Amino acid sequence: MPHMTDRAHPAIVPGPYRMLHGGDYNPEQWLHRPEVLAEDPVLMRKAGVNQASVGIFAWAAIEPERDRFEFAWLDGVMDRLHAQGVGVLLATPTAARPRWLAEAHPEVMQTRADGRRQAPGEWRHNPCWSSPVMRERSAVVIDRLAKRYAGHPALLGWHINNEYGGAADGARCHCDTCVAGFRRWLQQRYDGDLERLNRAWWTGFWSHQYQSWEQIRPGDATIEALNLNWHRYSSAQIAGFCALEIAAVRRHSAAPVTTNLHGGLDQYDIRALAGQLDFPSYDSYPEMHGSPGDRDQVHHHAWLGAATRGFGGGKPWLLMESCPSVPQYHRLPRMKRAGVHRLLSLSMVAEGSDGVCYFQWRAGRGGMEKLHGAVLMQDAPHDSRVFREVAVLGRDLAGLSAMAGAATPSPAAVVWDVESEWARNLNSGLSNLPRPRAAAVAWHRPLWEAGIGADVVDATADLAAYRLVVVPCVFLLRPGFAERLQAAANAGAQVLVDGLSAWVDHDFGCVGGGRPGPLRGALGLRAEEVDHLREDESVPVEDPAGWLGAGAAAVQWADRVHVADAEVLARLRDRFYDGTPLLTRKRLGAGAMWYLASGLRPETRAHLMHRLCTEAGIAPCLPGLPAGVIARERTQPDRRFITLMNPSDAPASVSLPTGWTDALTGAPLARVDLAGWDVRVLSGGWPS
Ligand code: GLA
Ligand code: ZN
């Protein structure tokens, strides 16, 4: 038996190492039905559920009037869950405001970009992040909760707020207090020197110079740096609000804290929360329609999982929400077919999640999410397809507890940076070219298909440990990013930068001296103009060494590049592009810097990625993997786990080298036959 400390990472929550299985539990909506509350923990046990996220929107039940706290119901919930072996991630209830608070202090509600303040009770999430009352009352209710439950045996940790940023433009409040805070934040950033700000933001454009700080208001689309900084400021506000919530918890409890990231991860800079959380969580809702697009969804969510992991520094994270059937919000709420729920869930475990949690345990009978899929639908019998599938997965997760805490080896990194995403969205022009996230997803795809571990990291990450770093469409250069790329190459990485990267600097001004700015020397070239190609247009490629594979062509865009000091490996060749460099390499230290000067079709991108992996000495986690089968590896010091997934309707078989067993049954395996949407987790020793 391996010793506990032989694990790659400590467990995300205290207690024995295990995979968490559970989800959002909203008993405050069922207080009038004690028999339902009594049944819940018993059914949880039956479903193999060992975790519940409690109290996420329960502020009004906990504090029905100012300073009157009702904990009896929550005591009962915690005790009953504990009695059935269900641990609790207790939520700070700040993602929805009680009506009494919003009626007495309408300023806790968020002001939209058009200046309209939301009415008390309107929607949820999204308070005014600066409101002193909101901050004070949040700290009070959290303090009381943390004090009461810090020592409760059911407590696993703290679920801070819920999906900061929420829907729409919810990450940014436009009220006078927030805007005044923005001006103060800018004064600090520019050392109180308005002229410096004017220069940095290029406000001479169309006579936009500011004569006083009071003239600065978010929204003027002509000064793009203004709105980029408004995004940065609002992110800092969320990070500050999160810090306030965690500080209130920490007055009483040292248990782990997390918050659930969501959507495209771009509403605020999740790095602004880095260092505050013990582990990150993500809410994943792939739309499965029974079409070829399903595979894209599986991959897209693997990418989001890889980004959540990357954001957390590579450690295990938690799939905090997912739907065991279908959210009513989906365009086509088609039931998940056999195997799909299990595959989606285990694909997140394969990306480093130490568990599978749902929204939600039991759907309410009213409110706008009453038809949202849940483990239990209202008070209907639990004898259902979904409940049975959840229970099967619960057994599987219990059987995979040796995998909890495992590392997710990732020799490759794909850079996606939220500031580039914002900058491209705020930028006038380039609207027909890929956005950073779409580009990063596309470049991650061939690695995923090939069974190669890849983190998604932002441009602030330390890249030194990666052997391959892909920089697609990282439009804005964060301070130090160019240096970190070169340091990675020096240390032995193959670093690929594309021509949609390195266009603007931190102040949203075009990089000095021409593209790719400070990377010109390291790449040994300069780029002059970018050409936008029609959808039906492509430029032929001359590729004597086969870096791009058969049928390669430049599509979408092409860059006119002048090489000073780099090998030209492939060129564009037509009447206009008479030998313009397309793919270049400059060796640097133990690695190399590569430049790609056009868009590529998916199969060409995959070919280039395989060649780059070979250059980088990166092999798939399992040799001989048939096309279509996805393999992801997690490792403990004493053994390896490989999750084999078949996200398609067609069956597949995989022949295995010796030494692998089925991680759930322990049976030795020489070959795995996977039905459509099947998953098998393998366990094996390290090669001796
Ligand atoms: C989000 C929220 C949940 C719930 C689900 C529905 O993820 O965090 O409270 O509304 O969406 O899909
Ligand atoms: Zn505000």
XYZ file of C-alpha atoms and ligand atoms in Angstrom:
701
model
C 0.000 0.000 0.000
C 1.424 3.395 -0.901
C 1.745 5.812 1.917
C -0.655 8.777 1.874
C 2.181 11.210 1.279
C 3.021 9.357 -1.908
C 0.217 11.264 -3.593
C 1.146 13.811 -6.215
C -1.002 16.498 -4.560
C -2.772 16.846 -1.237
C -6.507 16.173 -1.276
C -8.537 19.253 -2.235
C -10.582 18.924 0.966
C -9.683 17.523 4.363
C -10.315 13.899 5.231
C -9.485 10.759 3.319
C -8.460 11.010 -0.320
C -11.544 10.554 -2.458
C -13.338 11.766 -5.508
C -16.117 14.148 -4.555
C -19.547 13.405 -5.968
C -22.446 15.678 -5.228
C -23.593 19.136 -6.075
C -25.687 22.176 -5.311
C -28.246 21.444 -2.648
C -30.874 24.086 -1.914
C -32.829 22.836 1.108
C -33.907 26.404 1.918
C -36.455 26.037 -0.898
C -37.999 22.973 0.819
C -38.232 24.046 4.453
C -42.017 23.548 4.365
C -41.508 19.899 3.387
C -39.605 18.258 6.269
C -40.155 14.788 4.814
C -38.288 15.863 1.676
C -35.444 17.253 3.762
C -35.270 14.013 5.709
C -35.208 11.939 2.525
C -32.477 13.911 0.750
C -29.396 12.707 2.657
C -30.648 9.135 2.568
C -31.079 9.276 -1.201
C -27.688 10.972 -1.524
C -26.081 7.996 0.079
C -27.994 5.718 -2.267
C -26.684 7.735 -5.234
C -23.091 7.526 -4.013
C -23.125 11.241 -3.245
C -20.574 12.350 -0.650
C -20.646 16.134 -1.097
C -23.227 18.925 -1.085
C -22.780 22.637 -1.817
C -25.166 24.268 0.589
C -26.603 27.730 1.025
C -25.451 29.320 -2.232
C -28.544 31.528 -2.576
C -29.822 31.232 0.992
C -29.042 34.652 2.443
C -32.751 35.443 2.960
C -33.285 32.163 4.817
C -30.217 32.697 6.986
C -30.853 36.375 7.730
C -34.555 37.037 7.102
C -34.228 40.549 8.503
C -31.239 42.674 9.229
C -29.259 41.131 12.112
C -31.807 38.397 12.811
C -30.177 35.097 12.019
C -31.976 31.773 11.581
C -29.593 28.878 11.821
C -31.846 26.132 13.176
C -32.812 24.880 9.708
C -29.203 24.902 8.536
C -28.045 23.109 11.695
C -30.539 20.370 10.876
C -29.385 20.157 7.248
C -25.712 19.951 8.234
C -26.380 17.323 10.897
C -28.509 15.148 8.648
C -25.963 15.317 5.826
C -23.188 14.411 8.215
C -25.167 11.465 9.543
C -25.198 10.020 6.002
C -21.529 10.682 5.356
C -22.120 13.672 3.095
C -19.600 16.503 3.461
C -20.509 20.119 2.854
C -18.956 22.899 0.843
C -20.733 25.688 2.641
C -21.422 28.734 0.510
C -21.084 32.358 1.381
C -24.631 33.356 0.402
C -23.623 36.583 -1.303
C -24.547 35.694 -4.888
C -28.143 36.778 -4.246
C -29.297 39.589 -2.004
C -32.203 39.359 0.412
C -35.029 41.684 -0.521
C -34.818 43.640 2.748
C -31.241 44.614 1.949
C -31.937 45.746 -1.604
C -35.111 47.616 -0.626
C -33.378 49.484 2.186
C -30.191 50.075 0.181
C -30.921 50.068 -3.547
C -27.279 50.947 -4.170
C -26.298 47.324 -3.521
C -27.845 46.587 -6.903
C -25.691 46.870 -9.965
C -25.897 49.758 -12.415
C -25.811 48.657 -16.039
C -23.747 50.281 -18.783
C -26.777 52.321 -19.877
C -26.943 53.883 -16.401
C -30.014 51.940 -15.253
C -29.750 50.511 -11.769
C -31.252 47.057 -11.360
C -34.390 47.003 -9.236
C -34.384 45.234 -5.855
C -34.967 41.551 -6.498
C -33.975 41.765 -10.130
C -32.009 38.670 -11.143
C -29.152 37.483 -8.903
C -25.338 37.644 -8.854
C -23.878 41.020 -9.755
C -24.077 43.387 -6.841
C -22.315 46.710 -6.912
C -18.835 45.475 -6.072
C -17.916 48.755 -4.350
C -21.063 49.419 -2.338
C -19.981 49.887 1.300
C -23.331 48.477 2.491
C -23.036 45.406 0.282
C -19.522 44.822 1.504
C -20.393 45.376 5.132
C -23.528 43.194 5.158
C -21.711 40.438 3.233
C -18.943 40.409 5.806
C -21.502 40.237 8.619
C -23.460 37.273 7.282
C -20.282 35.388 6.331
C -18.785 36.049 9.746
C -21.845 34.590 11.451
C -21.924 31.547 9.181
C -18.215 30.852 9.500
C -18.343 31.207 13.266
C -21.237 28.814 13.569
C -20.026 26.085 11.204
C -16.227 26.285 11.301
C -16.151 23.314 13.656
C -19.017 21.333 12.167
C -17.909 17.797 11.273
C -19.692 17.971 7.885
C -17.684 20.992 6.758
C -15.283 20.257 3.867
C -14.626 23.810 2.829
C -16.128 27.046 1.577
C -17.844 27.777 -1.702
C -17.191 31.503 -2.070
C -20.035 33.417 -3.749
C -21.210 31.851 -7.020
C -20.049 32.475 -10.555
C -18.623 35.937 -9.967
C -19.567 38.074 -12.909
C -22.736 36.062 -13.499
C -24.522 36.715 -16.726
C -24.238 39.486 -19.304
C -21.984 42.376 -18.344
C -22.287 41.497 -14.638
C -18.613 41.788 -13.887
C -18.804 45.557 -14.216
C -20.992 47.934 -12.202
C -21.296 51.409 -13.715
C -22.570 53.327 -10.666
C -21.025 56.603 -9.506
C -19.186 54.883 -6.638
C -17.603 52.350 -8.997
C -16.659 55.001 -11.547
C -15.145 57.198 -8.818
C -13.180 54.143 -7.676
C -12.002 53.653 -11.250
C -10.614 57.183 -11.330
C -8.769 56.620 -8.039
C -7.436 53.313 -9.350
C -6.179 55.070 -12.481
C -4.572 57.834 -10.458
C -2.612 55.202 -8.595
C -1.683 53.376 -11.741
C -0.438 56.517 -13.476
C 1.120 58.060 -10.354
C -1.428 60.888 -10.396
C 0.018 62.067 -13.712
C -2.840 62.738 -16.109
C -0.468 63.612 -18.927
C 1.086 60.185 -18.653
C -2.347 58.634 -18.980
C -3.142 60.867 -21.965
C 0.031 59.763 -23.680
C -0.379 56.086 -22.811
C -3.980 56.050 -24.062
C -3.200 58.089 -27.200
C -5.982 60.518 -26.382
C -4.767 63.004 -28.982
C -6.896 60.864 -31.287
C -9.973 62.936 -32.230
C -9.232 65.503 -29.500
C -9.940 63.107 -26.658
C -7.356 64.531 -24.230
C -8.536 64.562 -20.623
C -8.075 67.797 -18.755
C -9.197 66.376 -15.395
C -9.628 62.929 -13.857
C -13.363 63.595 -13.428
C -13.780 63.556 -17.200
C -12.863 59.860 -17.295
C -15.958 57.713 -17.778
C -16.023 54.146 -19.128
C -17.787 53.562 -22.414
C -16.085 55.832 -24.953
C -15.317 53.217 -27.594
C -12.902 55.468 -29.475
C -10.303 55.244 -26.704
C -9.841 51.491 -26.509
C -7.309 51.718 -23.668
C -9.999 53.330 -21.514
C -12.263 50.326 -21.754
C -9.470 47.811 -21.394
C -8.511 49.484 -18.130
C -12.154 49.546 -17.082
C -12.175 45.764 -17.495
C -8.977 45.533 -15.448
C -10.345 47.731 -12.712
C -13.628 45.815 -12.507
C -11.672 42.571 -12.291
C -9.708 44.005 -9.413
C -13.019 44.929 -7.764
C -14.190 41.315 -7.977
C -10.867 40.094 -6.651
C -11.216 42.571 -3.795
C -14.746 41.413 -3.055
C -13.567 37.807 -3.063
C -10.752 38.752 -0.685
C -13.289 40.352 1.637
C -15.408 37.188 1.629
C -12.420 34.939 2.271
C -11.181 37.206 5.060
C -14.570 36.927 6.769
C -14.370 33.131 6.512
C -10.781 33.070 7.737
C -11.645 34.843 10.975
C -13.087 31.509 12.063
C -12.155 28.745 9.652
C -8.999 27.487 7.975
C -10.912 25.052 5.732
C -10.201 25.259 1.971
C -11.884 27.933 -0.119
C -12.906 27.760 -3.753
C -15.124 29.620 -6.162
C -16.826 28.349 -9.290
C -15.548 29.786 -12.558
C -17.912 29.578 -15.488
C -18.672 30.177 -19.132
C -15.776 31.265 -21.316
C -13.659 32.392 -18.337
C -13.519 35.913 -19.740
C -15.838 37.991 -17.590
C -13.069 38.923 -15.241
C -9.407 38.056 -14.985
C -9.418 34.817 -13.062
C -5.724 35.328 -12.364
C -6.776 38.230 -10.182
C -8.135 35.560 -7.832
C -5.015 33.423 -8.014
C -3.368 33.034 -4.680
C -6.645 33.509 -2.844
C -8.208 30.136 -3.583
C -7.085 26.762 -2.298
C -8.336 25.212 -5.523
C -10.424 26.475 -8.434
C -13.750 25.034 -9.542
C -15.556 25.149 -12.871
C -19.196 24.839 -13.983
C -19.456 22.858 -17.217
C -22.547 22.567 -19.414
C -21.704 21.073 -22.822
C -24.594 21.115 -25.301
C -25.009 17.603 -26.652
C -27.268 17.338 -29.673
C -26.464 13.916 -31.057
C -24.527 15.482 -33.916
C -20.851 15.653 -34.934
C -20.733 18.919 -32.965
C -20.891 16.814 -29.789
C -17.234 15.907 -30.177
C -16.386 19.611 -30.433
C -18.302 20.179 -27.213
C -16.438 17.400 -25.424
C -13.195 18.959 -26.555
C -14.250 22.507 -25.761
C -15.022 21.514 -22.191
C -11.774 19.564 -21.915
C -10.131 22.849 -22.928
C -12.042 24.702 -20.210
C -10.981 22.020 -17.725
C -7.374 22.410 -18.869
C -7.712 26.182 -18.410
C -9.148 25.785 -14.912
C -6.249 23.491 -14.087
C -3.745 25.857 -15.679
C -5.175 28.765 -13.755
C -4.765 26.808 -10.525
C -1.115 26.073 -11.318
C -1.716 22.502 -12.515
C -3.146 21.121 -9.277
C -6.400 19.167 -9.013
C -9.550 21.277 -9.238
C -13.257 20.517 -8.935
C -16.052 20.209 -11.455
C -18.481 22.130 -9.244
C -21.534 22.105 -11.510
C -22.642 19.963 -14.394
C -26.030 18.680 -15.412
C -26.860 15.003 -15.051
C -29.512 15.509 -17.731
C -30.222 18.780 -19.574
C -30.431 22.464 -18.615
C -33.633 23.998 -19.890
C -31.544 26.882 -21.211
C -30.036 24.827 -23.989
C -31.185 25.521 -27.517
C -32.102 21.846 -27.936
C -32.569 20.258 -24.518
C -32.002 16.751 -25.799
C -31.665 14.030 -23.186
C -28.146 12.729 -22.749
C -27.915 9.379 -24.509
C -26.442 6.305 -22.836
C -22.882 6.832 -21.703
C -22.775 10.557 -22.434
C -23.099 11.710 -18.832
C -20.436 9.282 -17.687
C -18.073 10.276 -20.469
C -18.488 14.007 -19.895
C -17.990 13.530 -16.155
C -14.932 11.303 -16.419
C -13.465 13.579 -19.083
C -13.351 16.303 -16.436
C -11.743 13.904 -13.946
C -9.238 13.080 -16.678
C -8.456 16.817 -16.910
C -7.672 16.944 -13.199
C -11.009 17.375 -11.467
C -11.075 15.477 -8.184
C -14.792 14.894 -8.417
C -18.049 15.398 -10.257
C -20.716 17.720 -8.891
C -24.049 18.768 -10.267
C -26.422 21.596 -10.487
C -28.446 20.457 -8.711
C -29.404 17.690 -6.345
C -33.151 18.375 -6.385
C -34.979 20.754 -8.724
C -37.449 23.136 -7.080
C -41.126 23.145 -7.958
C -41.080 26.808 -8.906
C -38.774 29.545 -10.051
C -37.150 29.813 -13.442
C -34.939 26.752 -13.036
C -37.718 24.305 -12.119
C -37.286 22.510 -15.455
C -33.490 22.444 -15.294
C -32.232 18.875 -15.172
C -31.235 17.683 -11.694
C -30.513 14.406 -9.951
C -34.070 14.492 -8.585
C -36.906 16.288 -10.321
C -38.913 18.113 -7.629
C -40.665 15.551 -5.423
C -41.082 12.923 -8.136
C -39.920 9.361 -7.337
C -36.207 8.770 -7.525
C -36.686 5.716 -9.671
C -35.472 7.470 -12.803
C -32.933 7.035 -15.571
C -30.947 10.020 -14.384
C -30.824 8.859 -10.760
C -29.626 5.427 -11.848
C -26.887 6.904 -14.051
C -25.778 9.162 -11.224
C -25.643 6.212 -8.830
C -23.539 4.180 -11.274
C -21.127 7.084 -11.618
C -21.045 7.408 -7.825
C -19.851 3.805 -7.597
C -17.250 4.405 -10.300
C -15.916 7.499 -8.575
C -15.651 5.621 -5.295
C -13.644 2.994 -7.185
C -11.317 5.678 -8.505
C -10.348 7.176 -5.159
C -6.702 6.186 -5.760
C -6.730 8.747 -8.566
C -7.645 11.668 -6.293
C -4.751 14.065 -5.912
C -3.055 12.698 -9.032
C -1.062 15.037 -11.234
C -2.131 15.718 -14.816
C 1.143 15.684 -16.744
C 1.179 18.418 -19.375
C 4.380 18.792 -21.366
C 2.641 21.298 -23.650
C 0.997 24.649 -22.953
C -1.406 26.653 -25.075
C -1.549 30.292 -24.078
C -4.931 31.961 -23.818
C -5.005 35.291 -22.112
C -8.099 37.158 -20.995
C -6.534 40.554 -21.687
C -6.021 39.543 -25.303
C -9.628 38.383 -25.465
C -10.836 41.719 -24.087
C -8.499 43.690 -26.316
C -9.678 41.863 -29.443
C -13.307 42.373 -28.448
C -12.734 46.076 -27.784
C -10.579 46.547 -30.851
C -12.052 48.130 -33.927
C -11.325 45.951 -36.952
C -9.976 42.417 -37.469
C -13.538 41.234 -37.005
C -13.215 38.405 -39.529
C -10.142 36.902 -37.881
C -10.215 34.281 -35.108
C -10.551 35.517 -31.540
C -7.993 34.381 -28.972
C -10.186 31.759 -27.330
C -11.271 30.189 -30.615
C -7.641 30.116 -31.717
C -6.454 28.576 -28.455
C -9.187 25.938 -28.614
C -8.224 25.116 -32.199
C -4.531 24.741 -31.322
C -5.268 22.625 -28.265
C -7.457 20.250 -30.264
C -4.753 18.239 -32.056
C -2.938 17.704 -28.746
C -6.135 16.426 -27.153
C -6.864 14.170 -30.119
C -3.331 12.763 -29.961
C -3.279 11.879 -26.251
C -0.823 14.633 -25.322
C -1.310 16.529 -22.083
C -1.611 20.293 -22.511
C -2.324 23.008 -19.990
C -4.124 26.149 -21.008
C -2.312 29.001 -19.285
C -2.432 32.752 -19.471
C 0.334 35.133 -20.391
C 1.342 35.677 -16.774
C 2.194 31.991 -16.216
C 5.699 30.682 -15.714
C 6.404 28.670 -18.863
C 9.815 27.279 -17.943
C 8.649 23.700 -17.357
C 6.929 23.187 -20.728
C 8.558 21.537 -23.722
C 6.114 23.010 -26.205
C 4.442 26.415 -25.882
C 1.859 27.531 -28.432
C 1.041 31.238 -28.624
C -1.952 31.646 -30.920
C -3.594 35.035 -31.231
C -2.126 36.416 -28.017
C -2.869 39.867 -29.353
C -1.795 41.896 -26.308
C 1.619 41.527 -24.754
C 1.474 41.512 -20.984
C 4.576 42.921 -19.326
C 7.254 40.242 -19.163
C 5.505 37.806 -21.511
C 8.042 38.165 -24.318
C 10.811 37.498 -21.786
C 9.005 34.440 -20.383
C 8.643 32.973 -23.872
C 12.342 33.425 -24.528
C 13.209 31.948 -21.147
C 11.109 28.885 -22.009
C 12.899 28.500 -25.349
C 16.267 28.952 -23.689
C 15.367 26.207 -21.260
C 14.565 23.849 -24.123
C 11.005 24.544 -25.240
C 9.773 24.788 -28.801
C 7.782 28.050 -28.788
C 5.380 28.716 -31.649
C 4.091 32.277 -32.056
C 1.515 33.070 -34.721
C 1.099 36.272 -36.682
C -2.061 37.268 -34.814
C 0.012 37.630 -31.643
C 2.011 40.561 -30.290
C 0.084 43.383 -31.951
C -0.488 45.688 -28.985
C 1.230 46.487 -25.733
C -0.093 46.767 -22.203
C -1.570 50.218 -22.974
C -3.375 48.913 -26.068
C -1.014 50.818 -28.347
C 0.578 49.108 -31.345
C 3.849 47.469 -30.339
C 6.825 49.786 -30.809
C 8.974 49.338 -33.896
C 6.470 47.094 -35.690
C 5.161 43.580 -35.096
C 5.962 41.349 -33.273
C 7.408 44.103 -31.085
C 9.880 42.870 -28.497
C 9.826 39.379 -30.028
C 11.425 40.520 -33.291
C 14.920 39.677 -32.132
C 14.056 36.298 -30.645
C 12.080 35.293 -33.738
C 14.604 36.812 -36.100
C 12.038 38.565 -38.265
C 9.612 41.411 -38.585
C 6.076 41.371 -39.915
C 4.845 44.145 -42.122
C 1.214 43.740 -43.196
C -1.596 41.292 -42.623
C -3.774 40.199 -45.488
C -7.363 39.063 -44.849
C -8.393 36.291 -47.209
C -11.880 35.526 -48.476
C -13.509 32.372 -47.139
C -13.136 30.666 -50.504
C -9.549 31.801 -50.922
C -6.279 30.093 -50.053
C -2.628 30.682 -50.840
C -0.473 27.732 -51.962
C 2.417 26.733 -49.785
C 5.908 25.544 -50.620
C 6.853 23.101 -47.892
C 9.870 21.046 -48.995
C 10.490 19.398 -45.609
C 6.827 18.477 -45.073
C 6.251 20.474 -41.928
C 2.652 21.159 -42.874
C 1.659 17.937 -44.618
C -0.074 17.261 -47.900
C -2.486 19.834 -49.271
C -1.355 22.627 -46.956
C -2.412 26.158 -47.812
C -2.708 29.490 -46.057
C -6.308 30.349 -45.199
C -8.133 33.232 -43.469
C -5.122 35.484 -43.150
C -1.510 35.775 -44.205
C 1.304 37.885 -42.927
C 4.043 39.518 -45.023
C 7.175 38.734 -43.110
C 10.808 39.800 -43.554
C 13.304 37.393 -42.097
C 16.536 38.780 -40.704
C 17.907 35.856 -38.850
C 15.821 32.658 -38.890
C 15.477 29.501 -40.975
C 12.596 29.677 -43.426
C 10.969 26.240 -43.388
C 7.954 26.929 -45.601
C 6.880 29.749 -47.897
C 3.779 31.181 -49.511
C 3.926 30.916 -53.253
C 1.587 32.599 -55.691
C 1.812 35.637 -57.968
C 1.500 38.048 -55.071
C 3.209 36.038 -52.333
C 6.316 35.184 -54.215
C 8.171 33.216 -51.587
C 7.056 35.122 -48.483
C 8.122 33.158 -45.376
C 5.284 31.181 -43.807
C 6.978 29.043 -41.154
C 10.272 30.016 -39.586
C 12.488 28.765 -36.800
C 15.234 30.401 -34.838
C 17.124 28.281 -32.363
C 17.474 29.830 -28.972
C 19.387 28.206 -26.110
C 18.279 24.593 -25.829
C 15.019 25.263 -27.694
C 13.681 27.327 -30.549
C 11.297 30.142 -31.429
C 8.941 29.410 -34.344
C 6.759 31.852 -36.251
C 3.693 30.954 -38.256
C 2.563 33.625 -40.683
C -0.888 32.447 -41.722
C -4.083 30.704 -40.723
C -4.178 26.945 -41.371
C -6.880 24.351 -41.938
C -7.434 21.947 -39.004
C -5.652 19.007 -40.644
C -2.618 21.164 -41.450
C -2.565 22.526 -37.923
C -2.643 18.948 -36.596
C 0.218 17.929 -38.872
C 2.369 20.835 -37.730
C 1.568 20.105 -34.092
C 2.666 16.494 -34.463
C 5.929 17.606 -36.014
C 6.478 20.122 -33.250
C 5.760 17.499 -30.590
C 8.382 15.271 -32.183
C 10.849 18.168 -32.140
C 9.974 18.745 -28.507
C 10.370 15.070 -27.608
C 6.736 14.743 -26.545
C 4.986 11.417 -27.097
C 1.302 10.496 -26.606
C 0.535 8.991 -23.202
C -0.335 5.699 -24.919
C 1.367 4.484 -28.104
C -0.689 3.277 -31.054
C -3.866 5.070 -30.069
C -6.457 4.663 -32.834
C -7.843 7.868 -34.333
C -10.962 9.008 -32.551
C -10.120 7.593 -29.111
C -9.082 10.178 -26.546
C -6.507 9.253 -23.913
C -5.659 11.418 -20.908
C -3.160 10.610 -18.226
C -3.049 11.307 -14.507
C -0.189 10.138 -12.375
C 0.562 9.260 -8.775
C 4.119 8.571 -7.710
C 3.404 4.836 -7.592
C 1.178 4.452 -10.657
C -0.370 5.913 -13.761
C -3.996 6.197 -14.772
C -5.132 6.546 -18.347
C -8.694 7.468 -19.154
C -9.705 6.162 -22.581
C -12.742 7.885 -24.048
C -14.679 7.291 -27.216
C -16.698 10.458 -27.876
C -18.395 9.145 -30.990
C -21.128 6.688 -31.967
C -18.730 4.256 -33.631
C -17.124 1.502 -31.541
C -13.339 1.413 -31.234
C -10.684 -0.896 -29.853
C -7.340 -0.124 -28.371
C -4.504 -2.630 -28.054
C -2.500 -2.074 -24.918
C 1.115 -2.692 -24.055
C 1.575 -5.054 -21.120
C 1.051 -3.939 -17.556
C -2.354 -2.276 -17.676
C -5.374 -3.230 -15.620
C -8.922 -1.926 -15.469
C -8.777 0.653 -12.674
C -12.283 -0.287 -11.511
C -12.178 -4.084 -11.649
C -8.458 -4.739 -11.366
C -8.674 -7.114 -14.347
C -5.527 -7.221 -16.511
C -6.143 -5.826 -19.984
C -4.423 -6.497 -23.299
C -7.047 -4.718 -25.334
C -9.995 -2.461 -24.655
C -13.163 -2.493 -26.720
C -15.068 0.722 -26.402
C -18.670 1.054 -27.507
C -19.786 4.491 -28.689
C -19.489 7.011 -25.811
C -17.764 4.445 -23.649
C -15.000 5.248 -21.146
C -12.452 2.968 -19.517
C -9.987 3.998 -16.864
C -6.732 2.028 -16.853
C -4.250 1.707 -14.064
C -0.647 0.741 -14.603
C 2.752 0.863 -13.012
C 5.591 3.094 -14.113
C 7.904 1.396 -16.597
C 10.839 0.000 -14.629
C -25.131 28.385 -13.099
C -25.435 28.707 -11.651
C -26.436 27.790 -11.046
C -27.553 27.475 -11.994
C -26.965 26.898 -13.261
C -28.001 26.491 -14.270
O -24.070 27.574 -13.327
O -24.287 28.742 -10.855
O -26.940 28.415 -9.885
O -28.288 28.624 -12.285
O -26.171 27.892 -13.866
O -27.416 25.954 -15.424
Zn -21.224 50.101 -8.342
